[in-house]
Short mmCIF file of C-alpha atoms in Angstrom, two decimals:
data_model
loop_
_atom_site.label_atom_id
_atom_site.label_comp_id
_atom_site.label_asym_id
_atom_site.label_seq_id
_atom_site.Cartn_x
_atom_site.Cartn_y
_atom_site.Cartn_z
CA UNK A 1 18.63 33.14 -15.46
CA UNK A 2 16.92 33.99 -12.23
CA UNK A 3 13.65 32.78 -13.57
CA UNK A 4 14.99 29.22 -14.36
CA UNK A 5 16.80 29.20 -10.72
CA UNK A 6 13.22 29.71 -9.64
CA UNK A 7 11.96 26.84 -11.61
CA UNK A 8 14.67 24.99 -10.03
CA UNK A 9 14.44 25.68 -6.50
CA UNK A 10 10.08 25.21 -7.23
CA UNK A 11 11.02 21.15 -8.43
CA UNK A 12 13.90 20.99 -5.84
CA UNK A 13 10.93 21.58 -2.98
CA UNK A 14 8.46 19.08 -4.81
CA UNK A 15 11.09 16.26 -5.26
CA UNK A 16 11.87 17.09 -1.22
CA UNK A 17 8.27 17.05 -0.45
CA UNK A 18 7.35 14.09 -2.34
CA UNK A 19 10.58 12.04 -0.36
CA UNK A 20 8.56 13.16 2.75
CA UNK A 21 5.89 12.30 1.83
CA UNK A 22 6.86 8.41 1.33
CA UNK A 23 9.14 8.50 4.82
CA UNK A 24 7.71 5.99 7.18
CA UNK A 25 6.53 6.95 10.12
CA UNK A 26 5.76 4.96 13.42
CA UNK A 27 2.10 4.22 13.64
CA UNK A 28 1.45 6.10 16.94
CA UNK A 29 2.38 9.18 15.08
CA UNK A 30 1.70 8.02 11.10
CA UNK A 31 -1.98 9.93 11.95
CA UNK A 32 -0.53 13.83 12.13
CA UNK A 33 2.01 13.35 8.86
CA UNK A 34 2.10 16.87 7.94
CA UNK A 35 0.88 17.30 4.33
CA UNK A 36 4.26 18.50 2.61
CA UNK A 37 3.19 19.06 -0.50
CA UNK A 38 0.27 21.51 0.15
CA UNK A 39 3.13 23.30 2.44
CA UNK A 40 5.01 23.39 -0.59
CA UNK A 41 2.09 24.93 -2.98
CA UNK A 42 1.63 27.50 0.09
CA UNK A 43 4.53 28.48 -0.10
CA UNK A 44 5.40 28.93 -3.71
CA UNK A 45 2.14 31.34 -3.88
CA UNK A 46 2.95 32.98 -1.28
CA UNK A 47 6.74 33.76 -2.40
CA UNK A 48 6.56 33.65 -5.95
CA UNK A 49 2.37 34.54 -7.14
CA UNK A 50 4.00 35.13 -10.80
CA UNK A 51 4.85 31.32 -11.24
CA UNK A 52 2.73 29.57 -9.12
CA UNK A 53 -0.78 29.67 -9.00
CA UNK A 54 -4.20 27.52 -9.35
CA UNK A 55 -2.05 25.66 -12.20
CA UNK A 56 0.84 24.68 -10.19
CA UNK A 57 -2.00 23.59 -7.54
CA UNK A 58 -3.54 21.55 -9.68
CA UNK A 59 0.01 19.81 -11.14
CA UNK A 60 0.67 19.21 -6.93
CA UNK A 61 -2.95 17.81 -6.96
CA UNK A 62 -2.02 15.23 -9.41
CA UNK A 63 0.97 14.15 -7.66
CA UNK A 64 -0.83 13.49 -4.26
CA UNK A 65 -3.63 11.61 -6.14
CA UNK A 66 -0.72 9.70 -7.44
CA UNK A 67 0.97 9.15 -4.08
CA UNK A 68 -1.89 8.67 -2.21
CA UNK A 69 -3.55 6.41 -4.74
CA UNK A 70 -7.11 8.08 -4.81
CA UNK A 71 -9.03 8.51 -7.87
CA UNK A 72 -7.43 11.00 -10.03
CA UNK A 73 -8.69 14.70 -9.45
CA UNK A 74 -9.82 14.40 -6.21
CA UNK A 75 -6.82 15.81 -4.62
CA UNK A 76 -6.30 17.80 -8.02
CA UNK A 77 -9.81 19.69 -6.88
CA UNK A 78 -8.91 20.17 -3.15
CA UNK A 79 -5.35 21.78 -3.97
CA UNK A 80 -7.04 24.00 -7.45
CA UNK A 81 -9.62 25.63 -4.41
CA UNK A 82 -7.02 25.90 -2.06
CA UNK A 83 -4.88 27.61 -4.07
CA UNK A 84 -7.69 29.71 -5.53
CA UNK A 85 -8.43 30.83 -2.24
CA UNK A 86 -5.15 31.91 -1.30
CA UNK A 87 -3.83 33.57 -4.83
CA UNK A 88 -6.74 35.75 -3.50
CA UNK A 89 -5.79 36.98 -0.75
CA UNK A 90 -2.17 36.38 -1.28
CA UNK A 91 -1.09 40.16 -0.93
CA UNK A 92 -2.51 39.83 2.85
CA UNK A 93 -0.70 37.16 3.98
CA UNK A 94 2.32 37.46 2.65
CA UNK A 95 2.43 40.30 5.37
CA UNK A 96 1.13 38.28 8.05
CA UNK A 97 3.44 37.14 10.94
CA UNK A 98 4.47 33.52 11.55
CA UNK A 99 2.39 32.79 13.75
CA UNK A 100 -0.98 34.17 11.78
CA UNK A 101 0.54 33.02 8.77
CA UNK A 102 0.61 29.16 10.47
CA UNK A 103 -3.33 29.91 11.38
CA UNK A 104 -3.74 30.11 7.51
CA UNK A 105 -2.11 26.55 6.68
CA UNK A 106 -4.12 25.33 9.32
CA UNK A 107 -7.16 26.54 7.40
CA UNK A 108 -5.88 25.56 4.35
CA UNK A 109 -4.94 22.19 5.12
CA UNK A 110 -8.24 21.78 6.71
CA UNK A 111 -10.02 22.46 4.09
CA UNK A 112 -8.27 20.19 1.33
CA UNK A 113 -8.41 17.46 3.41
CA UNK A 114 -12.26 18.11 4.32
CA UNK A 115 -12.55 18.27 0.48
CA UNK A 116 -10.79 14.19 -0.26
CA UNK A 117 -12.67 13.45 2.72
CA UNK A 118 -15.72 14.54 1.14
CA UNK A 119 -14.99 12.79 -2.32
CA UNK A 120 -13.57 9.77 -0.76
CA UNK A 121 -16.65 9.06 1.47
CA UNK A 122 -19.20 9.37 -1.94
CA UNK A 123 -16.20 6.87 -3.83
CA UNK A 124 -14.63 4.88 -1.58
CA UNK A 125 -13.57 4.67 2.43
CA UNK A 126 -12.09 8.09 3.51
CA UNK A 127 -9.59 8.76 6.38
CA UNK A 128 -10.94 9.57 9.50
CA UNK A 129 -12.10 13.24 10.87
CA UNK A 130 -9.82 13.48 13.72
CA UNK A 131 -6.75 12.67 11.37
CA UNK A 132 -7.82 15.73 9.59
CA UNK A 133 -7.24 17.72 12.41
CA UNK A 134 -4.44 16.38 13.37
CA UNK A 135 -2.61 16.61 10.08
CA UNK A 136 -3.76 20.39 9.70
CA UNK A 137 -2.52 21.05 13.35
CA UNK A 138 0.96 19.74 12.73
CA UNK A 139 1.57 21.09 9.12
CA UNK A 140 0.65 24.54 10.68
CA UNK A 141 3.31 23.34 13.27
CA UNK A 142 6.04 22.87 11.33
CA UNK A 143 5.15 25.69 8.55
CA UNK A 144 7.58 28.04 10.03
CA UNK A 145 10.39 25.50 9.73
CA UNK A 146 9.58 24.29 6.45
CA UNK A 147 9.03 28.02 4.91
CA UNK A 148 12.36 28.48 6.07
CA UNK A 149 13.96 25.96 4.86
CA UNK A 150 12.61 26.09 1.33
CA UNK A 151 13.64 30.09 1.65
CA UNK A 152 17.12 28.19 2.01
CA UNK A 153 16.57 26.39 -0.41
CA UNK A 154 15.79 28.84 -3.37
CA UNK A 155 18.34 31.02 -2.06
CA UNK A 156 21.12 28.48 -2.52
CA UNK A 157 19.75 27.63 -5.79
CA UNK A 158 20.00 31.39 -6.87
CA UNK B 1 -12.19 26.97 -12.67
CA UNK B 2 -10.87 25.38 -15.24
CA UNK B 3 -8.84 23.48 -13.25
CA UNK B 4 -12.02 23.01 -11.46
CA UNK B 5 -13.73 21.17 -14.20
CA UNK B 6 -10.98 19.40 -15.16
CA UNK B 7 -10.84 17.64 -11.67
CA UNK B 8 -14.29 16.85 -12.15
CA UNK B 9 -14.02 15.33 -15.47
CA UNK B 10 -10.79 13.56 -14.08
CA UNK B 11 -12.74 11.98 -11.23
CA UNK B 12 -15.60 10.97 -13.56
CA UNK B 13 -12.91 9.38 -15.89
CA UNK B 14 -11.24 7.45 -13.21
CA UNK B 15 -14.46 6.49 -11.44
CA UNK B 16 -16.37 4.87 -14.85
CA UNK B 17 -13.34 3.98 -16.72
CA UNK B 18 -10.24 2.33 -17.10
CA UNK B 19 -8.42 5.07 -19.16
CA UNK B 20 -6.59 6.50 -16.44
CA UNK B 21 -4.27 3.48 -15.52
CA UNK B 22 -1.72 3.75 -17.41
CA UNK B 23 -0.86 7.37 -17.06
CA UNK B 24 -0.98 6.25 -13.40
CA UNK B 25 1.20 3.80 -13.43
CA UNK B 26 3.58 5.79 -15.70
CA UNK B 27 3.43 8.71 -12.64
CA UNK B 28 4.04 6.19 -10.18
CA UNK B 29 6.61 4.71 -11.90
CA UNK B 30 8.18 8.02 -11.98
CA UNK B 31 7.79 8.80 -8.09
CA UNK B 32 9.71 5.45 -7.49
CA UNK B 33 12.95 7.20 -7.10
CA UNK B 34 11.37 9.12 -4.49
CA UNK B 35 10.14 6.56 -3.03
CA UNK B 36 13.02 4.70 -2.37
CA UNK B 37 14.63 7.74 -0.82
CA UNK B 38 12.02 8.22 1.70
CA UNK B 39 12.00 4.66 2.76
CA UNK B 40 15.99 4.94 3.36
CA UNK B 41 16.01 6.16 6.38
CA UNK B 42 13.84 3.23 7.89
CA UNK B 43 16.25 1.12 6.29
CA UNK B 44 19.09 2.74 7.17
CA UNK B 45 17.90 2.51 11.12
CA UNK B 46 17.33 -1.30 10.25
CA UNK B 47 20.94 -1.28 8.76
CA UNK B 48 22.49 0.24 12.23
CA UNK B 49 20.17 -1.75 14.28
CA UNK B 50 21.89 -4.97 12.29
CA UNK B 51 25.27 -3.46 12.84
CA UNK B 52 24.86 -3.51 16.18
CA UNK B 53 23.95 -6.80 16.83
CA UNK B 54 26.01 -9.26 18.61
CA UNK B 55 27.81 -12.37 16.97
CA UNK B 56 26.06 -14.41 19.84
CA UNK B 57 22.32 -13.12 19.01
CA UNK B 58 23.16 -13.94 15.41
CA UNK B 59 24.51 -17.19 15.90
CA UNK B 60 21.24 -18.31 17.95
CA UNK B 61 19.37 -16.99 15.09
CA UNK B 62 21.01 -19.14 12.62
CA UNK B 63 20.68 -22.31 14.95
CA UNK B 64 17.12 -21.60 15.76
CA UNK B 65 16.89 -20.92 11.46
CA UNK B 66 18.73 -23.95 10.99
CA UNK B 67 16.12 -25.98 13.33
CA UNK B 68 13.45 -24.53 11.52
CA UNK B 69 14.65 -25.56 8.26
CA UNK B 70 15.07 -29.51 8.96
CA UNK B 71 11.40 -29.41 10.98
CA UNK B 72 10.19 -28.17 7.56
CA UNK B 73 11.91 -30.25 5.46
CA UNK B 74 10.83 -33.37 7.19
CA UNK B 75 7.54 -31.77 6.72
CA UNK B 76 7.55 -30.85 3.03
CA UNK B 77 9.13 -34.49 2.07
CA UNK B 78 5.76 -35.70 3.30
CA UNK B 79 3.68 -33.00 1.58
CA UNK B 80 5.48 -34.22 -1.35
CA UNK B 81 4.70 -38.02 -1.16
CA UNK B 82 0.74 -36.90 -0.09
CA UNK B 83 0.44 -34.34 -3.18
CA UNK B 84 0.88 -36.93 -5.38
CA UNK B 85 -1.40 -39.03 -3.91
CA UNK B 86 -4.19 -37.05 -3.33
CA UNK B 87 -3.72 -36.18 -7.40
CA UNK B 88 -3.77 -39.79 -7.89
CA UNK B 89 -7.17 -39.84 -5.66
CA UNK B 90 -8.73 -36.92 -7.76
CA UNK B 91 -7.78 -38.94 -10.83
CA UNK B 92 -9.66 -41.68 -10.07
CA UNK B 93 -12.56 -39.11 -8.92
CA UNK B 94 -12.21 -37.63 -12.22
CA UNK B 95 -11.70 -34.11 -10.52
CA UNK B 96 -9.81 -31.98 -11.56
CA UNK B 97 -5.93 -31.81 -10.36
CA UNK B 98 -4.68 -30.04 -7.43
CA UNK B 99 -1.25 -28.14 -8.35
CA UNK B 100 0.90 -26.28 -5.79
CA UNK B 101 0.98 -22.67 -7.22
CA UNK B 102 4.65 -21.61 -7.83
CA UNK B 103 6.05 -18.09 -5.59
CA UNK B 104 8.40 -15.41 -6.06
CA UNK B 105 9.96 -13.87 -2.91
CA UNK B 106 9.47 -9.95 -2.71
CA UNK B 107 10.59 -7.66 -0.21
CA UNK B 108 8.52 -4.90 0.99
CA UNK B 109 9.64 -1.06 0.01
CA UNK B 110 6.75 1.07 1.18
CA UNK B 111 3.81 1.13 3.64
CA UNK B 112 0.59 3.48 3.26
CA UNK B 113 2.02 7.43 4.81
CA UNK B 114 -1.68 7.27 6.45
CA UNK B 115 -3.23 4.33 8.68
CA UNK B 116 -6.75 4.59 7.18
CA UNK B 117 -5.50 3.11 3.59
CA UNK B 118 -3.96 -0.03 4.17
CA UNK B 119 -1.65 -0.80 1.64
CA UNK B 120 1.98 -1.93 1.21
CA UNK B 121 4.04 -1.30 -1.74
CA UNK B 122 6.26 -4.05 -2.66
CA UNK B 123 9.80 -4.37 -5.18
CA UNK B 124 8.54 -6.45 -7.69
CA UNK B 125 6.62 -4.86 -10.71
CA UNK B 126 5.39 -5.24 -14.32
CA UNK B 127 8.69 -6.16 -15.58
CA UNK B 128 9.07 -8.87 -12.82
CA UNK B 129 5.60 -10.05 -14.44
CA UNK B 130 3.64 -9.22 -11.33
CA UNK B 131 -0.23 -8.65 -12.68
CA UNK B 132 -3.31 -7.26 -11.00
CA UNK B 133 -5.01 -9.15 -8.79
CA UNK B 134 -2.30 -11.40 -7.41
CA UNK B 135 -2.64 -12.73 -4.37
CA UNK B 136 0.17 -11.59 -1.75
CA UNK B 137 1.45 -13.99 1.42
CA UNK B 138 3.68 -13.68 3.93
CA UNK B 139 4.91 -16.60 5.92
CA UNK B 140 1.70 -16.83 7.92
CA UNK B 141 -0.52 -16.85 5.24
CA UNK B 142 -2.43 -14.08 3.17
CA UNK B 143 -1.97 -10.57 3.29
CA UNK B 144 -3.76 -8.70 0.19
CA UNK B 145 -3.68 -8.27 -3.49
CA UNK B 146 -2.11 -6.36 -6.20
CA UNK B 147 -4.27 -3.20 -7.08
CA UNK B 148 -2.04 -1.27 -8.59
CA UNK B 149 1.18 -1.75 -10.76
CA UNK B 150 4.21 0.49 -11.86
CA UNK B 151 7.28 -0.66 -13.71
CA UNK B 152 9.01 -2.12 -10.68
CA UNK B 153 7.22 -1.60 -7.94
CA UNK B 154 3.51 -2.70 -7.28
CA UNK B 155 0.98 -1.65 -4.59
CA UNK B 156 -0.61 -4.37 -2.30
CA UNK B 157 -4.05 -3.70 -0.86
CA UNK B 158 -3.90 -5.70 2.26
CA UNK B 159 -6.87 -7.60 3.55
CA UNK B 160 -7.52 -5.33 6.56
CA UNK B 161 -8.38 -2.39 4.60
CA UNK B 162 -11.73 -1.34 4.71
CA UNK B 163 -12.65 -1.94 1.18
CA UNK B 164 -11.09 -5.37 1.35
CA UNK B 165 -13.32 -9.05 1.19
CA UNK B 166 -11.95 -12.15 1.11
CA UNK B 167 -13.41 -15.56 0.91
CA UNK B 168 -12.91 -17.96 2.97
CA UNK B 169 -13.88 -21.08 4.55
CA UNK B 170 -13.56 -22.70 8.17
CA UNK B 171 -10.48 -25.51 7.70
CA UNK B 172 -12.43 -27.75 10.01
CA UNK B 173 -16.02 -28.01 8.62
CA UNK B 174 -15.63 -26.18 5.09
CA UNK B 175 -18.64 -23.87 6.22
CA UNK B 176 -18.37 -20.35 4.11
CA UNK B 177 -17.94 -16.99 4.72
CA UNK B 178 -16.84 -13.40 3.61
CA UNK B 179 -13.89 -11.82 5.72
CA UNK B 180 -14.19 -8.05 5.57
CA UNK B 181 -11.56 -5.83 6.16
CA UNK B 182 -12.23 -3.47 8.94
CA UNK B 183 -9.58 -0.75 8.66
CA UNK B 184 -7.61 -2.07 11.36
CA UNK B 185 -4.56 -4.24 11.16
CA UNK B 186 -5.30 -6.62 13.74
CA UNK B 187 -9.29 -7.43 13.07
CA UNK B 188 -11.24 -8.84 9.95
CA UNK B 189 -15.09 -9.45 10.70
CA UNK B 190 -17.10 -12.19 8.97
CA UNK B 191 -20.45 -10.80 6.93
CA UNK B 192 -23.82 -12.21 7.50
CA UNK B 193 -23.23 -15.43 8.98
CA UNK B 194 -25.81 -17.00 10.11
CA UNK B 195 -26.40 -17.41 13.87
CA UNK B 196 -26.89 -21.31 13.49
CA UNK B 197 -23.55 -22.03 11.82
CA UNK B 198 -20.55 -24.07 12.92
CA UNK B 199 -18.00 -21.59 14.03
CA UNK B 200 -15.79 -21.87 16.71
CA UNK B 201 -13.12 -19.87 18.60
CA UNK B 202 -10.20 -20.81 17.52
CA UNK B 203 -11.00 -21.92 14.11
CA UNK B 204 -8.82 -21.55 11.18
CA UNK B 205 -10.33 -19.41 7.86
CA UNK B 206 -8.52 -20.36 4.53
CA UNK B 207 -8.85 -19.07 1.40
CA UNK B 208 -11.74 -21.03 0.03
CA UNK B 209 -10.52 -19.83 -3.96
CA UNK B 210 -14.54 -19.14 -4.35
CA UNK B 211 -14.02 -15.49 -6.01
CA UNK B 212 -11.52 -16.81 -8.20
CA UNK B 213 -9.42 -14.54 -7.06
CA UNK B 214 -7.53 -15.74 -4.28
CA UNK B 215 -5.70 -19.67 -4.27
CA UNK B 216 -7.45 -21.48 -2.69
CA UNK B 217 -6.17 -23.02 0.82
CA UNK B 218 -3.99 -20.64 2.51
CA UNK B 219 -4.45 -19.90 6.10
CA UNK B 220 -6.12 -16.31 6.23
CA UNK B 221 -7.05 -16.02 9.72
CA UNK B 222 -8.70 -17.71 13.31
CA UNK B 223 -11.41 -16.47 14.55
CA UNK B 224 -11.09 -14.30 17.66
CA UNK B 225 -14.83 -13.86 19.05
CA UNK B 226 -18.10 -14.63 18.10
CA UNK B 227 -21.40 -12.74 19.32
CA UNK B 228 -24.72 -13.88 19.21
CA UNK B 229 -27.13 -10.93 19.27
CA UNK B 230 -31.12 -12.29 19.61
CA UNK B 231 -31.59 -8.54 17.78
CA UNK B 232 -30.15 -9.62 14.57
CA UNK B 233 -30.34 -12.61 12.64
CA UNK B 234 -26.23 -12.93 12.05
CA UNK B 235 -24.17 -13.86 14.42
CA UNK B 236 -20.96 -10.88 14.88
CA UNK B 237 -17.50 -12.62 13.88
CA UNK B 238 -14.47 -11.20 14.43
CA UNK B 239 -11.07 -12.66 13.28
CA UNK B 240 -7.76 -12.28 13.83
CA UNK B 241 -5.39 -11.93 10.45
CA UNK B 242 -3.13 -14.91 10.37
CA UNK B 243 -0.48 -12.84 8.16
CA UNK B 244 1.92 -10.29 10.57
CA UNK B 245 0.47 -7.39 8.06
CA UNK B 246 2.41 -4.78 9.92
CA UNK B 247 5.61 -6.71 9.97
CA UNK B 248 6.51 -9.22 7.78
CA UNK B 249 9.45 -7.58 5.25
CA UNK B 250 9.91 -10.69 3.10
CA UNK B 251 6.88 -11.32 0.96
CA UNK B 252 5.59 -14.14 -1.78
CA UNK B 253 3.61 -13.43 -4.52
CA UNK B 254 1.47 -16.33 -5.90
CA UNK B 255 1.51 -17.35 -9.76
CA UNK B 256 -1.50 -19.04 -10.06
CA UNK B 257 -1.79 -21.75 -12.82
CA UNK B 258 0.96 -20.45 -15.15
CA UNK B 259 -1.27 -17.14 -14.93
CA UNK B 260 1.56 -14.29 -15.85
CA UNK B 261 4.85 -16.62 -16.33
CA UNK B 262 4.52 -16.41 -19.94
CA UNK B 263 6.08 -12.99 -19.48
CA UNK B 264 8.75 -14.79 -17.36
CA UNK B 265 10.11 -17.02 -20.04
CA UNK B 266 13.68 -16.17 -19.84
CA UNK B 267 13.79 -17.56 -16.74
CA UNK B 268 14.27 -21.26 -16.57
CA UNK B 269 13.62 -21.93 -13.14
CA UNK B 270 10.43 -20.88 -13.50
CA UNK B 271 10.01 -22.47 -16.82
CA UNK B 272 10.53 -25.86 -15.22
CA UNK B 273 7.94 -25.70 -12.89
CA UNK B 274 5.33 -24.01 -15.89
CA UNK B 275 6.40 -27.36 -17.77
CA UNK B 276 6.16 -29.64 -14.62
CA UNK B 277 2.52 -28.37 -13.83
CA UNK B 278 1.26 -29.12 -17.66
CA UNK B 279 2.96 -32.91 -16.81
CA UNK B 280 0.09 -35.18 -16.97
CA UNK B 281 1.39 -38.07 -14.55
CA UNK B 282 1.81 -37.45 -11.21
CA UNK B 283 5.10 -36.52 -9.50
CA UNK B 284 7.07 -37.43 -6.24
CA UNK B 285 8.19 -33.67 -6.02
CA UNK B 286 6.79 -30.54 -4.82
CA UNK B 287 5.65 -28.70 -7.75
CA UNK B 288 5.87 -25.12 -6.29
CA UNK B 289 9.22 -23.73 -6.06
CA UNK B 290 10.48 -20.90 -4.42
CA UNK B 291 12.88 -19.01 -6.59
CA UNK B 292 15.47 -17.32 -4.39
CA UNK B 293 16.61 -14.74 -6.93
CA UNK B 294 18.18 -12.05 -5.84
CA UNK B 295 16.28 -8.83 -6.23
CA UNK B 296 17.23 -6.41 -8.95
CA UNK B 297 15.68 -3.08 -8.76
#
């Protein structure tokens, strides 16, 4: 029972994340769109290591190659690192306060986004640098608010 | 690292092959719900915005629609009488015949999350008979093409995007060109023209239909500036995109020579203008018809 409300809560916070990820924003600010659905994978590792892990990356991978309409597996390659990284030193920052704990999406988010850059610039036209930035800099800025909420979330599922 | 590989392998797949698609456009089919919930709140402000508009301001709209409509009337009554005539002209030149393309109206139901990939989504998908490829208007003139199809939505690249080329040709003098997206909305530039040829500021770019991809004759853009640098040996073109790609809501998608109506049968509006394009003598009416369906997503 409390494994399935898990499972529930986990595609309650992809669904949400995927909504937010299609929600238009104005163009001034369309630039720093946090990157929900890596905030999602962060989180799920970081709460729940059992369930999620490189897999559940790689699953989130294929649904922002799918939403952003790159080739398939370039996002699925950024988000299987990522999460590779951080299933590794999970047990750390799960301790870390907020505010560290922010410092590590902005790493994170960094470096998936370096990784499509990278990929997109051998294939095709990639985003540009600064955006990369900018989107790391505001997903660590809302992390706080977003853990929360999908701590909500779960909890109400439960 | 298995998932490692298997990105790899995915990427190589995707890259070389064509294998991919349709598990894509099953996926995307799939996010559609989603999709339309995280447009609703743009549409929802849109909604209130309309709510809160004044029976005066709409009632100037309406005239000033109402104005527009007989100004184009009068004008399409002529188009009609010269369509037939210039197909009577190409008969007698043996050329082959000119035929208005027939459009379907689509709305738009998505934009690109990021500015750097310029593409629109739009409500009209495989099962509206929408196919890869088609060329995308607004009332300006072009916008993109169809790259990428789900079940009833489809995703437009428009013509700004960086890994966007259209061909065209100045309306005045028929000289060619390439327009090349940029990446921005507002700027296409022109690829190796040649410093000597007729271009203008001011002068309108239409399709020129050269790639076969693209109809031929709609407006795609007027040139905004033209450098001539004695360092290179083409001229620097830059154009302004006829089509309000950041704006325009209400689309058309072009059905090229009955290309993709078979899968339309049922509908006999349509039908009538597939049969009224094979009709061999020339007629006093428009052949393109703009079917004001409803849309049913």
């Amino acid at each position: 029972m409390r494994v399935s409300g898990n499972w529930i809560a986990v595609i309650i916070s992809v669904v949400l994340a995927l909504v937010l990820e299609f929600i238009r924003f104005p163009d001034l600010i369309a630039n720093a769109r946090p990157e929900w659905l890596t905030l999602v994978l962060v989180h799920w590792i970081l709460r729940r290591p059992d369930i999620a892990g490189v897999g559940f990356g790689f699953v989130i991978g294929l649904a922002l190659d799918v939403v952003s309409g790159s080739y398939f597996g370039i996002h699925t390659l950024a988000l299987s690192l990522v999460s590779y990284l951080l299933v590794g030193m999970q047990k750390r920052v799960q301790l870390f306060p907020i505010p560290q704990q922010a410092f590590v999406v902005f790493f994170l988010v960094t470096l998936s986004l370096f990784i499509v850059y990278t990929f997109e610039s051998l294939l095709s036209v990639p985003d540009n640098l600064i955006s990369i930035f900018l989107q790391a800099f505001t997903s660590a800025l809302i992390w706080p608010f977003f853990a929360l909420l999908l701590d909500r979330i779960s909890a109400w599922v439960r | 690292m298995l998932s490692v590989v298997l990105s790899i392998t995915l990427i190589v797949v995707d890259v070389r092959f064509q294998h991919l698609d349709h598990a894509r456009h099953w996926l995307s089919s799939a996010f559609t719900p989603m999709q339309w919930l995280g447009d609703l709140p743009f549409r929802l402000s849109n909604g209130i915005a309309f709510l809160f508009t004044s029976r005066e301001a709409l009632e100037d709209e309406l005239e000033s629609m109402r104005a527009k409509v007989l100004v184009l009337e009068r004008k399409s009554q002529k188009l009609a009488s010269m369509t037939a005539e210039m197909n009577r002209l190409r008969e007698l030149l043996k050329a082959s015949r000119v035929v208005d393309d027939d459009v379907v109206v689509t709305e738009l139901s998505g934009v690109s999350p990021d500015v750097d990939n310029q593409y629109i989504v739009i409500d009209k998908g495989i099962s509206d008979g929408v196919y890869r490829g088609q060329a995308v208007l607004d009332d300006n003139g072009l916008m993109g093409q169809v790259i990428e199809l789900s079940e009833f939505t489809s995703r437009v690249l428009l013509i700004s995007d960086g890994r966007h080329a259209v061909p065209v040709q100045v309306n005045r003098n028929g000289v060619r060109a390439i327009a090349y997206g940029v990446g921005s909305m507002g700027r296409l530039e022109l690829g190796n023209v040649p410093d000597t040829a007729d271009i203008q500021v001011g002068d309108l770019l239409v399709s020129s239909g050269l790639g076969g991809r693209f109809p031929q004759g709609y407006p795609v853009a007027t040139v905004s500036s033209i450098e001539h640098d004695p360092g290179y040996s083409f001229a620097r073109v830059e154009v302004r995109p006829k089509a309000k790609l950041n704006e325009s809501s209400l689309l058309l998608l072009v059905f090229q020579d009955g290309k993709g109506l078979q899968s339309q049968s049922t509908d006999s509006e349509r039908d009538e203008v597939a049969l009224r394009l094979n009709d061999a003598a020339p007629s006093n009416e428009i052949n393109g018809e703009v079917a004001t369906k409803e849309i049913s997503p």
